[in-house]
Structures are given as structure tokens and as C-alpha cells.
XYZ file of C-alpha atoms in Angstrom:
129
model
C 0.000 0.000 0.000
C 1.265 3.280 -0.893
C 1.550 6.607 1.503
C 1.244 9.797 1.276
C 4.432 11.654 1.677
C 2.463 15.365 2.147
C 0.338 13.574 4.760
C 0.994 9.872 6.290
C -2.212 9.176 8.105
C -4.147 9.535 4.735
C -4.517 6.491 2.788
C -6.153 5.793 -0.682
C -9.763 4.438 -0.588
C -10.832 1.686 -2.201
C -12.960 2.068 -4.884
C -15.584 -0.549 -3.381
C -15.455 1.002 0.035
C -16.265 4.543 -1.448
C -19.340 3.477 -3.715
C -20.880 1.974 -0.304
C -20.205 5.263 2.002
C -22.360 7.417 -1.105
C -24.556 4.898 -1.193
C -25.362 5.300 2.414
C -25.217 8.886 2.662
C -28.292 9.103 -0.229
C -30.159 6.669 1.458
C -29.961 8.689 4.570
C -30.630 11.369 2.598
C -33.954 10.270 1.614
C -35.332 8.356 3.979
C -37.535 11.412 5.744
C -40.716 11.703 4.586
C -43.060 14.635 4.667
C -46.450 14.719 5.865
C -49.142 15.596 3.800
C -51.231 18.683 5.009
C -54.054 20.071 3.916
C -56.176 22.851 5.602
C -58.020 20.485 7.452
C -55.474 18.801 8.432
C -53.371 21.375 9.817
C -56.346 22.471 11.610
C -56.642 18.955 12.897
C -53.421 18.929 13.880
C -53.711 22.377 15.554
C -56.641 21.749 17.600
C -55.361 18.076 18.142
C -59.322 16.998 18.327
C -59.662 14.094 15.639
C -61.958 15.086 12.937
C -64.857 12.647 12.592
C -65.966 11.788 9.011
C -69.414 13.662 9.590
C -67.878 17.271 10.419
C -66.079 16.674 7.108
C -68.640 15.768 5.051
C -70.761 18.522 6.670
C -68.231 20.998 5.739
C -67.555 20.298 2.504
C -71.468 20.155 1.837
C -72.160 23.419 3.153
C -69.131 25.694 1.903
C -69.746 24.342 -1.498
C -72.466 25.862 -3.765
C -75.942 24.530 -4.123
C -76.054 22.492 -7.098
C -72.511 21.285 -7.142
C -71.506 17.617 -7.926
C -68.559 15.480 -7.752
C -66.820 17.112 -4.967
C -64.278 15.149 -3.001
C -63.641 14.774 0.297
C -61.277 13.128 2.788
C -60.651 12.854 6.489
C -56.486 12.823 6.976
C -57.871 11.859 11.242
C -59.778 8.538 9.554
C -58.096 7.886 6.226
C -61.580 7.961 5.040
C -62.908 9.488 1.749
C -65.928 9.987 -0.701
C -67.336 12.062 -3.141
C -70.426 14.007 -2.651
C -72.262 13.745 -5.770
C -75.027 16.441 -5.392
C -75.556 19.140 -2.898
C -79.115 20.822 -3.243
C -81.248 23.173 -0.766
C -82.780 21.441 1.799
C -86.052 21.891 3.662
C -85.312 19.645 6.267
C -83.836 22.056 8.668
C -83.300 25.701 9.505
C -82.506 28.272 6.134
C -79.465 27.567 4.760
C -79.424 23.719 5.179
C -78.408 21.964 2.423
C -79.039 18.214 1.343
C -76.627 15.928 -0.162
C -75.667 12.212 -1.213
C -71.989 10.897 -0.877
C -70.173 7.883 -0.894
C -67.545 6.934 1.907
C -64.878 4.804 1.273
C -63.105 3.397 4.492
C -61.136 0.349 5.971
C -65.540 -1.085 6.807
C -65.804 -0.477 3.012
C -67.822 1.648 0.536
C -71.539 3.693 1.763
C -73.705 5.861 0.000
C -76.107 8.068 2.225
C -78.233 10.836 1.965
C -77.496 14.108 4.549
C -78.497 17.449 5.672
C -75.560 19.839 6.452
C -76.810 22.793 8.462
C -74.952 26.123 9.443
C -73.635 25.757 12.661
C -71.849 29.430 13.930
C -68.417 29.407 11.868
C -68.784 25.821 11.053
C -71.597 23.156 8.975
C -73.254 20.387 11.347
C -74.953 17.297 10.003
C -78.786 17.875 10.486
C -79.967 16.234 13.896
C -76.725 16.924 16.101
């Protein structure tokens, strides 16, 4: 093995041992992973109170206009999702309530329901709570 004569305590590398120290070093390098947040769930995270799938739904139905269809929605607390598919006045409640029929897909499976999202102060309630 040869030395260096400017400097005797460095010695060559080999090839091998330098491909495995890089390799390392990017796997290190991209082994964090970033959250996904969303409004709701950085309010979610804020507040640390668990959404439930209802509040969700509820608020998507009610800040979205009457008439609207295909809107999605998920719950980052549940890892549930859906799609409401029509959101039309509703005179099953107080003004402003607003009917609806989504799907929910979750870890139980796939639902379809009908709801009533009603304003609630700053927020939209399901009709009945």
C-alpha cells in the first residue's frame, strides 16, 4: 500500500469502500418523509381533536355551492374518503341547510347516504346533532 508523503495518516480508498459510504449517505438522505397537510389537516393537527368523518362531510357540503356535484372529500384523522355527488337546498332544517348524497370509502368499506348539512356558527353540522 502506498503513503502519502504530504500527509501519512491519509490512505487511498478503495474504490468498493467509497461506492458503499455514497450509497449510504443518499439513502440517509432520503429516507424522511413529509407529511401531507391540507387545511383540514393542519387544523386537525392544531386543535389536536380528531376530525370525525361527519364534520367533514358537513363541511364540505355546506361551503360548497348549491347544485354542485362530484366534490371530493377526505378525512387525513380517519383515512376515510368519498365524493359528494349532489348538494341541493334542503327543507329539512333551519334556512341555509343543504341536502346531499356521498359515498364513503373506508377500511368497513364503501356507503352511500343521503345528509343534511346545516350552518352551525363558523362551522356546517350534520342535520340532527
Amino acid at each position: 500500500m502506498k503513503h502519502n508523503k504530504a500527509n501519512p495518516f491519509i490512505r487511498p480508498m478503495n474504490l468498493k469502500h467509497s461506492i458503499s459510504t455514497i450509497s449510504i449517505a443518499a439513502l440517509a438522505a432520503c429516507s424522511h418523509i413529509e407529511p401531507l397537510e391540507t387545511p383540514l389537516a393542519q387544523s386537525a393537527i392544531q386543535d389536536q381533536t380528531p376530525l370525525t368523518d361527519q364534520a367533514v362531510i358537513a363541511d364540505a357540503a355546506g361551503r360548497s355551492a348549491v347544485g354542485a356535484t362530484a366534490l371530493a372529500w377526505a378525512n387525513p384523522s380517519t383515512g376515510s374518503a368519498g365524493v359528494i355527488e349532489q348538494i341541493d337546498a334542503s327543507n329539512d332544517g333551519p334556512d341555509g341547510c343543504r341536502g346531499f348524497v356521498t359515498s364513503r370509502q373506508s377500511l368497513d368499506g364503501i356507503t352511500r347516504f343521503n345528509g343534511v348539512a346545516c350552518p352551525s356558527g363558523d362551522s356546517w353540522k350534520l342535520g340532527g346533532q
